[in-house]
Coordinates of C-alpha atoms in Angstrom, one line a residue:
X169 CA 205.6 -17.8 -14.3
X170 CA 206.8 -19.6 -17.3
X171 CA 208.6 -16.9 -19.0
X172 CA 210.9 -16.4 -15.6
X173 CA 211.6 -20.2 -15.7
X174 CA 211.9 -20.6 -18.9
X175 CA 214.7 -17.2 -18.7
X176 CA 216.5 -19.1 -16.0
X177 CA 216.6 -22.2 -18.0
X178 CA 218.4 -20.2 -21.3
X179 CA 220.7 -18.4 -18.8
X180 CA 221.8 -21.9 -17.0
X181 CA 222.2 -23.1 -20.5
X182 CA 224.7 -20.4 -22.4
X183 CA 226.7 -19.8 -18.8
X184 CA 228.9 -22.9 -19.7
X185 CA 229.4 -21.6 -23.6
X186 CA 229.9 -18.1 -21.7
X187 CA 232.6 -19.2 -19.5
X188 CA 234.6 -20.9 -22.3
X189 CA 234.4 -18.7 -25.0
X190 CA 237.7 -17.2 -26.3
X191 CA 239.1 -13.4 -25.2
X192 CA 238.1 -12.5 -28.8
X193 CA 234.4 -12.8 -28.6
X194 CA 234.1 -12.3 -24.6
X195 CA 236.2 -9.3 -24.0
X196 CA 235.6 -6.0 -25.3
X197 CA 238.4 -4.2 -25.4
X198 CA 241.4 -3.2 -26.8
X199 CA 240.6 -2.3 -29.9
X200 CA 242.0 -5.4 -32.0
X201 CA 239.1 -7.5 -29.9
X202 CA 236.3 -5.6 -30.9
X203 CA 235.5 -6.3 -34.7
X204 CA 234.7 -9.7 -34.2
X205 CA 230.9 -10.6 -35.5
X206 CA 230.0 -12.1 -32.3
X207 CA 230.7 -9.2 -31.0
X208 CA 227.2 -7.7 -32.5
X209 CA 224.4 -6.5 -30.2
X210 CA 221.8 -9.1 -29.8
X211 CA 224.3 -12.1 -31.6
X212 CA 226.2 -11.7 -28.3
X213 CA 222.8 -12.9 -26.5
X214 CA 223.2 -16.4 -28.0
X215 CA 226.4 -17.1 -25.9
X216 CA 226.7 -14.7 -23.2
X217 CA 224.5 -15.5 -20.5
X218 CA 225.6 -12.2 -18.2
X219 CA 222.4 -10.4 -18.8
X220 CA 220.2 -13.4 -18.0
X221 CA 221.2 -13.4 -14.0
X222 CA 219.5 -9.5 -14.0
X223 CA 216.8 -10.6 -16.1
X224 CA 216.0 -13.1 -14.3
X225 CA 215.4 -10.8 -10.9
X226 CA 213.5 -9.0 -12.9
X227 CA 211.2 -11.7 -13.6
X228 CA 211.7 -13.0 -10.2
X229 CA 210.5 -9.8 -8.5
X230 CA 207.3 -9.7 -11.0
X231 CA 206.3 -13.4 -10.5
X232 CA 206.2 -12.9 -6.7
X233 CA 204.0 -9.5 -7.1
X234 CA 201.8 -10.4 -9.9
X235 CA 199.6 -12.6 -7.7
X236 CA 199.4 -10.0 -4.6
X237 CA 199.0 -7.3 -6.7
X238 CA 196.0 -8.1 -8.7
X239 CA 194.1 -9.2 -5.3
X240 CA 194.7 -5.9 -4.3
X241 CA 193.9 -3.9 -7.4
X242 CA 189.9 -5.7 -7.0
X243 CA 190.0 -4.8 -3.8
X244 CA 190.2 -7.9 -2.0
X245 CA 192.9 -7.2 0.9
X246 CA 191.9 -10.3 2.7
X247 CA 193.3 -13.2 -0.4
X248 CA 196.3 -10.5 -0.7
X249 CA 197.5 -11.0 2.8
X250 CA 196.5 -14.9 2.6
X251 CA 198.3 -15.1 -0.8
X252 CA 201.6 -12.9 1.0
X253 CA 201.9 -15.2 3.9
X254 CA 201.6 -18.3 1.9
X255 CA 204.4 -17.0 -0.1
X256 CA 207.0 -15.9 2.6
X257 CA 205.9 -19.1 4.6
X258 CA 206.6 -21.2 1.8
X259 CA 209.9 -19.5 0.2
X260 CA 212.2 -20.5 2.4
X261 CA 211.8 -24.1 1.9
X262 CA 211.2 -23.9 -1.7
X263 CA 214.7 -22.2 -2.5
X264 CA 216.9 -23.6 0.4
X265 CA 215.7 -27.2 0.5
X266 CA 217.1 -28.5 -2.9
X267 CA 220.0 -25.9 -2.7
X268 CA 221.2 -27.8 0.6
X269 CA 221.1 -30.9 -1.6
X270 CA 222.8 -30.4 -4.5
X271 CA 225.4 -28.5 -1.9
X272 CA 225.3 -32.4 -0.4
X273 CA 226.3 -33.5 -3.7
X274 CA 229.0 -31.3 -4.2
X275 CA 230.4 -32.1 -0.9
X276 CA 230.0 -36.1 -1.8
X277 CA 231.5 -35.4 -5.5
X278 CA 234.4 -33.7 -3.5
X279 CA 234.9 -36.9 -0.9
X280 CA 235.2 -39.1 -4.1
X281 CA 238.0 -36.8 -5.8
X282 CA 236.0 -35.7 -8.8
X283 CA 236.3 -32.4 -8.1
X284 CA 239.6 -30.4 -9.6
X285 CA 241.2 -28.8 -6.5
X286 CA 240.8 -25.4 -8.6
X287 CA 239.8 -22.7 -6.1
X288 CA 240.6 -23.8 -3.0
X289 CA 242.3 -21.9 -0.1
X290 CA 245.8 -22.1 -0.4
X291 CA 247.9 -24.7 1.4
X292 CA 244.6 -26.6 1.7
X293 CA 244.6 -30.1 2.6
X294 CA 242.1 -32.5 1.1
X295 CA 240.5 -34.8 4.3
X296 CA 237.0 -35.3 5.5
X297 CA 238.3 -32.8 9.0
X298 CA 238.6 -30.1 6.3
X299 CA 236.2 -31.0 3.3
X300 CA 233.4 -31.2 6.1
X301 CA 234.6 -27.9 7.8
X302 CA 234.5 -26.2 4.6
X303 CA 231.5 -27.6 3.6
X304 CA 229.9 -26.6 6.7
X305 CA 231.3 -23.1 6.2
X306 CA 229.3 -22.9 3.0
X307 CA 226.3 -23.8 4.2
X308 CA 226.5 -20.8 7.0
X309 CA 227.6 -18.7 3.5
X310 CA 224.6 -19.8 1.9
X311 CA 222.0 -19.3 4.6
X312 CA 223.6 -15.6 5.2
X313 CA 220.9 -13.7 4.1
X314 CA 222.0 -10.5 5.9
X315 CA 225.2 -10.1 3.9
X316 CA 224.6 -7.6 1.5
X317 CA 228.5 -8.1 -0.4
X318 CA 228.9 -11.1 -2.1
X319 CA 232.6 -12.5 -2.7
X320 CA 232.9 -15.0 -4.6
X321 CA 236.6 -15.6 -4.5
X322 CA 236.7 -16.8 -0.8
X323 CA 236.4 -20.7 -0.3
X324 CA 233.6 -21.4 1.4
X325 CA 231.8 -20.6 -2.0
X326 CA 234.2 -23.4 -3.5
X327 CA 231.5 -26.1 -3.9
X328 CA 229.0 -25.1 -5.6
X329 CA 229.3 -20.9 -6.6
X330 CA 226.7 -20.3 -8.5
X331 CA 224.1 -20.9 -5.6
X332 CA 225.5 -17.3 -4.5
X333 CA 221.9 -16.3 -6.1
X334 CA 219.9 -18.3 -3.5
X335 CA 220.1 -15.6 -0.4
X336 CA 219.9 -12.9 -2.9
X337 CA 216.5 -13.9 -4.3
X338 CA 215.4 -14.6 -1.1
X339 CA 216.4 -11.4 0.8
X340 CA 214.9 -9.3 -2.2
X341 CA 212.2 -11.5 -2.3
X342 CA 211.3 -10.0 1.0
X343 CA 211.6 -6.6 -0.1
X344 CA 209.5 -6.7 -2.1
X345 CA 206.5 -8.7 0.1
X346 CA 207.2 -5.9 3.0
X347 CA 207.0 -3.1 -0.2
X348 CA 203.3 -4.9 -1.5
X349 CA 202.0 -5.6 2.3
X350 CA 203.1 -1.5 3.1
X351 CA 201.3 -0.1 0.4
X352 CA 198.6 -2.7 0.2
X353 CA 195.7 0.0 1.7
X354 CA 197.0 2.5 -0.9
X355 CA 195.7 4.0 -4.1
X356 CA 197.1 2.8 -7.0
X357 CA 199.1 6.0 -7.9
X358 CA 200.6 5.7 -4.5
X359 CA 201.5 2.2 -4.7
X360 CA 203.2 3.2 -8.3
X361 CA 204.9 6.2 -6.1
X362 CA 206.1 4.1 -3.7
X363 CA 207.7 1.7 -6.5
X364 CA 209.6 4.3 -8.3
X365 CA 210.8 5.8 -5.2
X366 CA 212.4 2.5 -4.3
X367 CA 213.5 1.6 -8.0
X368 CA 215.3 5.7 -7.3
X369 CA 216.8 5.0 -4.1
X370 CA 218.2 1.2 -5.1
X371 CA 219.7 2.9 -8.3
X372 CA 221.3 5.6 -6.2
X373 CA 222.8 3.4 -3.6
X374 CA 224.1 0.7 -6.1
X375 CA 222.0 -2.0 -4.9
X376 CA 220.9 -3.4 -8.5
X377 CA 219.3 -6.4 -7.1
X378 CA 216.6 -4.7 -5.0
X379 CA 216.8 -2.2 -8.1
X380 CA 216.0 -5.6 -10.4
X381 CA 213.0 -7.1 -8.1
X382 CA 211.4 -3.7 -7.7
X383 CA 211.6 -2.9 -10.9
X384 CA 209.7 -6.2 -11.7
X385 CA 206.8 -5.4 -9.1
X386 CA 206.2 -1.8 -10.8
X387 CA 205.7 -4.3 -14.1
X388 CA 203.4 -6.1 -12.2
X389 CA 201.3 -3.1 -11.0
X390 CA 201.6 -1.4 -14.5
X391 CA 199.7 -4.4 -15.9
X392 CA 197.1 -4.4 -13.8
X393 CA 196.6 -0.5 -14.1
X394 CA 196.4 -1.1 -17.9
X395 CA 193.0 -2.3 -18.3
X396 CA 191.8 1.2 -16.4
X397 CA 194.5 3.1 -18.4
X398 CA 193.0 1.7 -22.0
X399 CA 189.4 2.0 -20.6
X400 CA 189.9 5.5 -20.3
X401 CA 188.7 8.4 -22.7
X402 CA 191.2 10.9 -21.6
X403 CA 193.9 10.3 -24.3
X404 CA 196.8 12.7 -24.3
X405 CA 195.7 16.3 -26.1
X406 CA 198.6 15.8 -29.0
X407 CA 196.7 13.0 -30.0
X408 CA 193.6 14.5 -31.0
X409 CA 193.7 17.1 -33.1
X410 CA 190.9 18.6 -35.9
X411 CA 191.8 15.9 -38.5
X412 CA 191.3 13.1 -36.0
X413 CA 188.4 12.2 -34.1
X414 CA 188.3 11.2 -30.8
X415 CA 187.4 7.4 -31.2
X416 CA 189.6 7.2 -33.9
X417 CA 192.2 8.7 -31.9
X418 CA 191.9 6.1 -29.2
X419 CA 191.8 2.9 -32.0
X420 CA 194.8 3.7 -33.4
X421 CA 196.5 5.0 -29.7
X422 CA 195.3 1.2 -28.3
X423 CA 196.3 -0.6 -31.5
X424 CA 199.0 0.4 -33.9
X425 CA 201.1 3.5 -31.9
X426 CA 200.7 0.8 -28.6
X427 CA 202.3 -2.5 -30.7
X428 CA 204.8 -0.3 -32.3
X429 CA 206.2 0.9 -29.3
X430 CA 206.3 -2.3 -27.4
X431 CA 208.1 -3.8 -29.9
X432 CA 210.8 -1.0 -30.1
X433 CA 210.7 -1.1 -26.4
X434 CA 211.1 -4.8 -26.8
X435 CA 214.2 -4.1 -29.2
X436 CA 215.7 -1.2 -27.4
X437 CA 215.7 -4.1 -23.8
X438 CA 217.6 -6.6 -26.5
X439 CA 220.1 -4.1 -27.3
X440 CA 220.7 -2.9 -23.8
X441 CA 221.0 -7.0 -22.7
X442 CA 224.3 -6.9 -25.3
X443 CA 225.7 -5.0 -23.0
X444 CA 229.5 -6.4 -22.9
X445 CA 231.1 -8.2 -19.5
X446 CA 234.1 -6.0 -19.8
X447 CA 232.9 -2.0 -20.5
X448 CA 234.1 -1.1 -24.0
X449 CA 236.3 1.8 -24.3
X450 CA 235.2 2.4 -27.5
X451 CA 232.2 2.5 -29.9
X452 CA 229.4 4.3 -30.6
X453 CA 226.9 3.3 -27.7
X454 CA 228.2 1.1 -25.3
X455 CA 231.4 3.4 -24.7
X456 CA 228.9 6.1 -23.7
X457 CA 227.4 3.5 -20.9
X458 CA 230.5 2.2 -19.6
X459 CA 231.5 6.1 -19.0
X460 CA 228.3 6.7 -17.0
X461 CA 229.4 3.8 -14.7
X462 CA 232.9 5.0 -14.2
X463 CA 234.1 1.7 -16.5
X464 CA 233.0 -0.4 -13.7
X465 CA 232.5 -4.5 -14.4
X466 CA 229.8 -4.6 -12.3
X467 CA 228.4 -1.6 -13.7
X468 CA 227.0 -4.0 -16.2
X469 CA 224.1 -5.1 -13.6
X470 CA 222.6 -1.3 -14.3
X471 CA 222.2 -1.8 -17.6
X472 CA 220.9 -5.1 -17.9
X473 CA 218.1 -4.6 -15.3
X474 CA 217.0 -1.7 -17.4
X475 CA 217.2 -4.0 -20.7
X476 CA 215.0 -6.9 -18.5
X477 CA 212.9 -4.6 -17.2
X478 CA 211.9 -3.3 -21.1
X479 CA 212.1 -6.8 -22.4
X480 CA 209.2 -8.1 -19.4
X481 CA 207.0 -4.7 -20.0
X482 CA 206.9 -5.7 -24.0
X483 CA 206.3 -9.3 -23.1
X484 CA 203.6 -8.6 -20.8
X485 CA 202.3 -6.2 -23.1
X486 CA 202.6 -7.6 -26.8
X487 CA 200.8 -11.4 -27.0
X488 CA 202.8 -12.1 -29.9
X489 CA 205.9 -12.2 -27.6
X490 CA 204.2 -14.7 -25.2
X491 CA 203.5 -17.5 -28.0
X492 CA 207.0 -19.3 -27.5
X493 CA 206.4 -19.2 -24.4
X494 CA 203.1 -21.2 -24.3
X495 CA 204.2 -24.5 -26.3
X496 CA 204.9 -27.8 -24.1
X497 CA 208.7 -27.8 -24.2
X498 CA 209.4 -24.0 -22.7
X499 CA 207.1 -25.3 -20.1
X500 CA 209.0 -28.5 -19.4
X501 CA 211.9 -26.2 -18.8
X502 CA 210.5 -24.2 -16.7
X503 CA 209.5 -26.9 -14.9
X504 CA 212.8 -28.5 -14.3
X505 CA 214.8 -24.8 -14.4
X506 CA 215.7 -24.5 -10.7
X507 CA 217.1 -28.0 -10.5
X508 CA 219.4 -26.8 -13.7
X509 CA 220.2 -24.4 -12.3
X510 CA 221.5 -26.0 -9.1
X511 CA 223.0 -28.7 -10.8
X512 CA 224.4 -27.2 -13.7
X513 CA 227.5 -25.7 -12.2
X514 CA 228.8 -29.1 -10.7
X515 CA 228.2 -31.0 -13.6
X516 CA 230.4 -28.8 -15.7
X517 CA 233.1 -29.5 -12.9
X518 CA 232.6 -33.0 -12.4
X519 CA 231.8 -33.8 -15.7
X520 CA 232.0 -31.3 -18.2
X521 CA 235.8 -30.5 -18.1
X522 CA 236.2 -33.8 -19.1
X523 CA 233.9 -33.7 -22.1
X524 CA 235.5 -31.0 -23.4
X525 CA 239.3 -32.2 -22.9
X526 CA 237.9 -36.1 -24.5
X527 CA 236.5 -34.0 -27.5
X528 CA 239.6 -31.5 -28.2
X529 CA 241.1 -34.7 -28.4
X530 CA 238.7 -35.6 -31.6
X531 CA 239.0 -31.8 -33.5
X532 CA 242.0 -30.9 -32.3
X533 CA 242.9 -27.5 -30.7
X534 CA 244.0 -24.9 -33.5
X535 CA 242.3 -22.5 -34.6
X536 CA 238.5 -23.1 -35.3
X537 CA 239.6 -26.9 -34.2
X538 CA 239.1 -25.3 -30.6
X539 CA 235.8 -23.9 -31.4
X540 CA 234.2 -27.1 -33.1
X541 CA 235.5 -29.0 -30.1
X542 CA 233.8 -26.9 -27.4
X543 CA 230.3 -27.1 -29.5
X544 CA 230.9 -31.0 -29.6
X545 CA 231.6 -30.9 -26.0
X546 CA 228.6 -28.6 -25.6
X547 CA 225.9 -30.5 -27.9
X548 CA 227.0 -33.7 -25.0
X549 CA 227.1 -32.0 -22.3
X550 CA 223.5 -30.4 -22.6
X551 CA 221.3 -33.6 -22.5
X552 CA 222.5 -34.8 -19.9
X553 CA 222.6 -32.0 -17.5
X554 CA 218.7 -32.1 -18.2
X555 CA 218.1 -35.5 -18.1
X556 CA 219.6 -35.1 -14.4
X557 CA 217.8 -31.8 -13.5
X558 CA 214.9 -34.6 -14.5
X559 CA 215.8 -36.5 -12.3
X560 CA 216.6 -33.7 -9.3
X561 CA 213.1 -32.6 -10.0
X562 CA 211.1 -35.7 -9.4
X563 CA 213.4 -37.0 -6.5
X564 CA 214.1 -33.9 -5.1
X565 CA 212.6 -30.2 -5.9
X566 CA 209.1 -31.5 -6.2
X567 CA 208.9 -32.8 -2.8
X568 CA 210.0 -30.0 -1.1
X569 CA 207.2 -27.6 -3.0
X570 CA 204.7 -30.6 -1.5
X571 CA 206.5 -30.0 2.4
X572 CA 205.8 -26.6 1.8
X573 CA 202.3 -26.8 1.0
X574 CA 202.0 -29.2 4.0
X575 CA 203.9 -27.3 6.1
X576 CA 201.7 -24.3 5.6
X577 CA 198.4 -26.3 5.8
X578 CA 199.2 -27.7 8.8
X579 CA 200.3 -24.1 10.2
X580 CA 196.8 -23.0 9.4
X581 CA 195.3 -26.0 11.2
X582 CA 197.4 -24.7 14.3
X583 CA 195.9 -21.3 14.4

């Protein structure tokens, strides 16, 4: 649970360095962008967030399976259906309730003019008529959870964008509770069947979402089936051989040859999360991806759910990878991620615009002026879109996990 806050967090955190980062590091292409040392696999990671929102599914879809999952693999189908309806009962409030109000707070940031008019339909006419139309038009946008297409660009995503994740995660969140309740009463081979087959199928029709949350469930299941997998004294036949005893065999197969491949595992998912915005036209690697997805932007997503997908498997896998995850600040964050995340994007308009412009002002604007500016603007910027994600926590986010729970305690004291 930690690691998919704590993912969420770093992604909320480098999407405002993202978005304001100069064509020479973002871009990929033509060729006279592509030589810059930000540009490296892995060194991109530390300012471009794009991988994070796949990643994050990824973790999203294993979080919500983990749980189910291990009920099931003991054999106890009766806390597995207790633990699914707790979770669809609950989900709804958890991920709409604070989106609605920081939505509320764009709409009241709007009222007061601090929001630029960037974005809006054109010909639009600022008064509470239209900005409550339009706001109301939004919330029907972000309670749509049957629209599979996304569009950003129209206006009634104008106030706050980046909650465009909010139906997503919930309608694949419910893929995955019908794909764990299905296959519940099945053998664990099935189940694994069953997992692939969708992780096939959502590849083949483009939906990298689903692709991302199932993806995350098979994680789930494979970590569970490991304990039988490493109890086992059937090891592959190329690993034993007349120099090698069996029990040898299986020490160095469950020690060693295991750690080695997670971490390149773990590498090859960093490499794959560098993955550019814009597909490269040239290069050694990445110019042999972007061709497999026809060039595409949004082939990207493909890419990056295989990279998170790796990255979780290693992390599961490897304890070493789990130690920065288990100090007290990571768990802070992940404590206060989903109000950062709701909040971040509208204090970057409100506020952070500003920042930035006041501290231009201070280096200047040519040449690395422009850079040491933004990282000023940055290194201001970042406390105190925490401290108010604090704040959106306490006041707001942690009571409506508490109505949940209530709300599905007293639903069991009505049956």
């Amino acid at each position: 649970m930690s690691s998919t806050e704590i993912s969420e967090v770093g992604h909320r955190l480098l999407h405002g360095l993202e978005d304001a980062t100069i064509n020479q590091v973002y871009e990929s292409y033509p060729a006279d962008y592509n030589n810059h040392i930000l540009q490296l696999p892995v060194i991109r990671l530390c300012y471009g967030a794009e991988a994070a929102v796949a990643v994050f599914f990824v973790l999203s879809g294993y979080t919500l399976s983990r749980q189910p999952i291990a009920a099931i693999s003991s054999g106890d189908l009766g806390k597995a259906n207790v633990v699914l309806s707790s979770l669809v009962l609950r989900g709804g409030l958890r991920l709409f309730g604070p989106a609605v109000m920081a939505s509320l707070l764009a709409y009241l940031a709007q009222r007061a003019g601090w929001m630029p008019d960037k974005g809006l339909p054109s010909g639009y006419v600022r008064d509470i008529w239209n900005d409550s139309k339009l706001y109301l038009a939004y919330l029907g946008t972000l309670f749509d959870i049957w629209t599979w297409e996304i569009d950003l660009a129209v206006g009634e995503w104008w106030f706050n964008p980046h909650l465009w994740t909010v139906p997503v995660e919930f309608r694949c969140s419910m893929v995955v509770f019908l794909l764990t309740t299905g296959t519940q009463r099945c053998t664990a081979g099935v189940r694994l069947a069953a997992e692939v087959v969708l992780i096939t199928q959502s590849m083949w029709v483009w939906r990298w979402d689903v692709l991302a949350f199932a993806a995350g469930t098979l994680v789930a299941e494979l970590e569970h089936q490991r304990p039988k997998i490493l109890q086992s004294s059937d090891l592959p036949m190329y690993l034993v051989s007349s120099r090698w005893n069996q029990e040898l065999t299986k020490h160095l197969w469950h020690g060693l040859v295991l750690r080695m491949l997670l971490w390149s595992v773990f590498i090859l998912g960093m490499y794959l999360a560098s993955y550019p915005y814009i597909p490269p036209k040239e290069g050694i690697f990445f110019s042999k991806l972007a061709w497999m997805v026809n060039y595409k932007v949004e082939g990207r997503r493909i890419f990056h759910v295989i990279a998170g997908t790796l990255i979780l498997l290693a992390i599961v896998h490897e304890p070493f990878l789990q130690i920065p995850f288990q100090t007290a600040f990571p768990r802070y964050l992940g404590r206060i991620s989903y109000a950062f995340y709701l909040l971040h994007g509208l204090l970057i308009r409100v506020v952070g615009s500003r920042i930035l412009h006041r501290s231009w002002k201070i280096t200047g604007t040519e040449g690395r002026q422009l850079d040491a500016g933004f990282l000023l603007g940055f290194t201001l910027l970042i406390p105190l879109v925490v401290w108010t994600a604090d704040l959106f926590e306490r006041a707001i986010d942690r009571p409506c996990i508490l109505c949940a729970k209530r709300l599905e305690t007293y639903s069991n004291y009505l049956e």
